[in-house]
Amino acid sequence: MAELILAGIVVLVVGGCGCVFWAARGGPRWARVVAAVTLAAAESVSRSGRKGLGRSGGSDD
């Protein structure tokens, strides 16, 4: 069951990336909508990942 869910997520991600690629080259309106949703989801995942990191990158010299 978990493999089926993971496979579905992978298919959605690959499809979204394909729509981003297609929309960048002037694809149909629905592809641009899917691309916008994909990019918004990627941005929200990126922001949530940054929150968990806190302050980092400092050196202890």
Coordinates of N, CA and C in Angstrom, one line a residue:
M1 N 0.8 -1.2 0.0 CA 0.0 0.0 0.0 C 0.9 1.3 0.0
A2 N 1.9 1.2 0.8 CA 2.8 2.4 0.9 C 3.5 2.6 -0.4
E3 N 3.9 1.5 -1.1 CA 4.5 1.6 -2.4 C 3.6 2.3 -3.4
L4 N 2.3 1.9 -3.4 CA 1.4 2.5 -4.3 C 1.2 4.0 -4.1
I5 N 1.2 4.4 -2.8 CA 1.1 5.9 -2.5 C 2.4 6.6 -3.0
L6 N 3.5 6.0 -2.7 CA 4.8 6.6 -3.1 C 4.9 6.7 -4.7
A7 N 4.4 5.7 -5.3 CA 4.4 5.7 -6.8 C 3.5 6.8 -7.3
G8 N 2.3 7.0 -6.7 CA 1.4 8.1 -7.1 C 2.0 9.4 -6.9
I9 N 2.7 9.6 -5.8 CA 3.4 10.9 -5.5 C 4.5 11.1 -6.6
V10 N 5.2 10.1 -6.9 CA 6.3 10.3 -7.9 C 5.7 10.6 -9.3
V11 N 4.6 10.0 -9.6 CA 3.9 10.3 -10.9 C 3.5 11.8 -10.9
L12 N 2.9 12.2 -9.8 CA 2.4 13.6 -9.7 C 3.6 14.6 -9.9
V13 N 4.7 14.3 -9.2 CA 5.9 15.2 -9.2 C 6.5 15.2 -10.7
V14 N 6.6 14.1 -11.3 CA 7.2 14.0 -12.6 C 6.2 14.7 -13.6
G15 N 4.9 14.5 -13.5 CA 4.0 15.2 -14.3 C 4.0 16.8 -14.1
G16 N 4.1 17.2 -12.9 CA 4.2 18.6 -12.6 C 5.5 19.2 -13.2
C17 N 6.6 18.5 -13.1 CA 7.9 19.0 -13.7 C 7.7 19.1 -15.2
G18 N 7.1 18.1 -15.8 CA 6.9 18.1 -17.2 C 6.0 19.3 -17.6
C19 N 5.0 19.6 -16.8 CA 4.2 20.8 -17.1 C 4.9 22.1 -17.0
V20 N 5.8 22.2 -16.0 CA 6.6 23.4 -15.8 C 7.5 23.6 -17.1
F21 N 8.1 22.5 -17.5 CA 9.0 22.5 -18.7 C 8.2 22.9 -20.0
W22 N 7.0 22.3 -20.1 CA 6.1 22.6 -21.3 C 5.6 24.0 -21.2
A23 N 5.2 24.5 -20.0 CA 4.6 25.9 -19.9 C 5.7 26.9 -20.2
A24 N 6.9 26.6 -19.9 CA 8.0 27.6 -20.1 C 8.2 27.8 -21.6
R25 N 7.8 26.8 -22.4 CA 7.9 26.9 -23.9 C 6.6 27.2 -24.5
G26 N 5.6 27.8 -23.8 CA 4.4 28.2 -24.4 C 3.3 27.2 -24.5
G27 N 3.2 26.3 -23.6 CA 2.2 25.2 -23.6 C 0.8 25.8 -23.5
P28 N -0.2 24.9 -23.5 CA -1.6 25.3 -23.3 C -1.9 25.9 -21.9
R29 N -3.0 26.5 -21.8 CA -3.4 27.1 -20.5 C -3.4 26.2 -19.3
W30 N -3.9 25.0 -19.5 CA -4.0 24.0 -18.4 C -2.6 23.7 -17.9
A31 N -1.6 23.6 -18.8 CA -0.2 23.3 -18.4 C 0.4 24.4 -17.6
R32 N 0.0 25.6 -18.0 CA 0.6 26.8 -17.2 C 0.0 26.8 -15.8
V33 N -1.3 26.4 -15.7 CA -2.0 26.3 -14.4 C -1.3 25.3 -13.5
V34 N -1.1 24.1 -14.1 CA -0.5 23.0 -13.4 C 1.0 23.4 -13.0
A35 N 1.7 24.1 -13.9 CA 3.0 24.6 -13.6 C 3.0 25.5 -12.4
A36 N 2.1 26.4 -12.4 CA 2.0 27.4 -11.3 C 1.7 26.7 -10.0
V37 N 0.8 25.7 -10.0 CA 0.5 25.0 -8.8 C 1.8 24.2 -8.3
T38 N 2.5 23.6 -9.3 CA 3.7 22.9 -8.9 C 4.8 23.8 -8.3
L39 N 5.0 24.9 -8.9 CA 6.0 25.9 -8.4 C 5.6 26.4 -7.0
A40 N 4.3 26.6 -6.8 CA 3.8 27.1 -5.5 C 4.0 26.0 -4.4
A41 N 3.8 24.8 -4.8 CA 4.0 23.7 -3.9 C 5.4 23.5 -3.5
A42 N 6.3 23.6 -4.5 CA 7.7 23.5 -4.3 C 8.2 24.6 -3.4
E43 N 7.7 25.8 -3.6 CA 8.1 27.0 -2.7 C 7.7 26.7 -1.3
S44 N 6.5 26.2 -1.1 CA 6.0 26.0 0.3 C 6.8 24.9 0.9
V45 N 7.2 23.8 0.2 CA 8.0 22.8 0.8 C 9.4 23.3 1.1
S46 N 9.9 24.2 0.2 CA 11.2 24.8 0.5 C 11.2 25.7 1.7
R47 N 10.1 26.5 1.9 CA 10.0 27.3 3.1 C 9.9 26.5 4.3
S48 N 9.1 25.4 4.3 CA 8.9 24.6 5.5 C 10.2 23.9 5.9
G49 N 11.1 23.6 4.9 CA 12.4 23.0 5.1 C 13.3 24.0 5.8
R50 N 13.2 25.2 5.4 CA 14.1 26.2 5.9 C 13.8 26.6 7.4
K51 N 12.5 26.5 7.7 CA 12.1 26.8 9.1 C 12.7 25.8 10.1
G52 N 12.8 24.6 9.7 CA 13.4 23.5 10.6 C 14.9 23.7 10.8
L53 N 15.6 24.3 9.9 CA 17.0 24.4 10.0 C 17.5 25.5 11.0
G54 N 16.7 26.5 11.2 CA 17.1 27.6 12.1 C 18.3 28.3 11.6
R55 N 19.1 28.8 12.5 CA 20.4 29.5 12.1 C 21.4 28.5 11.9
S56 N 22.1 28.6 10.8 CA 23.2 27.7 10.5 C 24.2 28.4 9.6
G57 N 25.4 27.8 9.5 CA 26.4 28.4 8.6 C 27.4 29.2 9.4
G58 N 27.2 29.4 10.7 CA 28.2 30.1 11.4 C 29.4 29.3 11.7
S59 N 30.6 29.9 11.9 CA 31.8 29.1 12.3 C 32.1 29.4 13.7
D60 N 32.7 28.4 14.3 CA 33.1 28.5 15.8 C 34.6 28.8 15.9
D61 N 35.1 29.9 15.3 CA 36.5 30.2 15.4 C 36.8 30.8 16.7

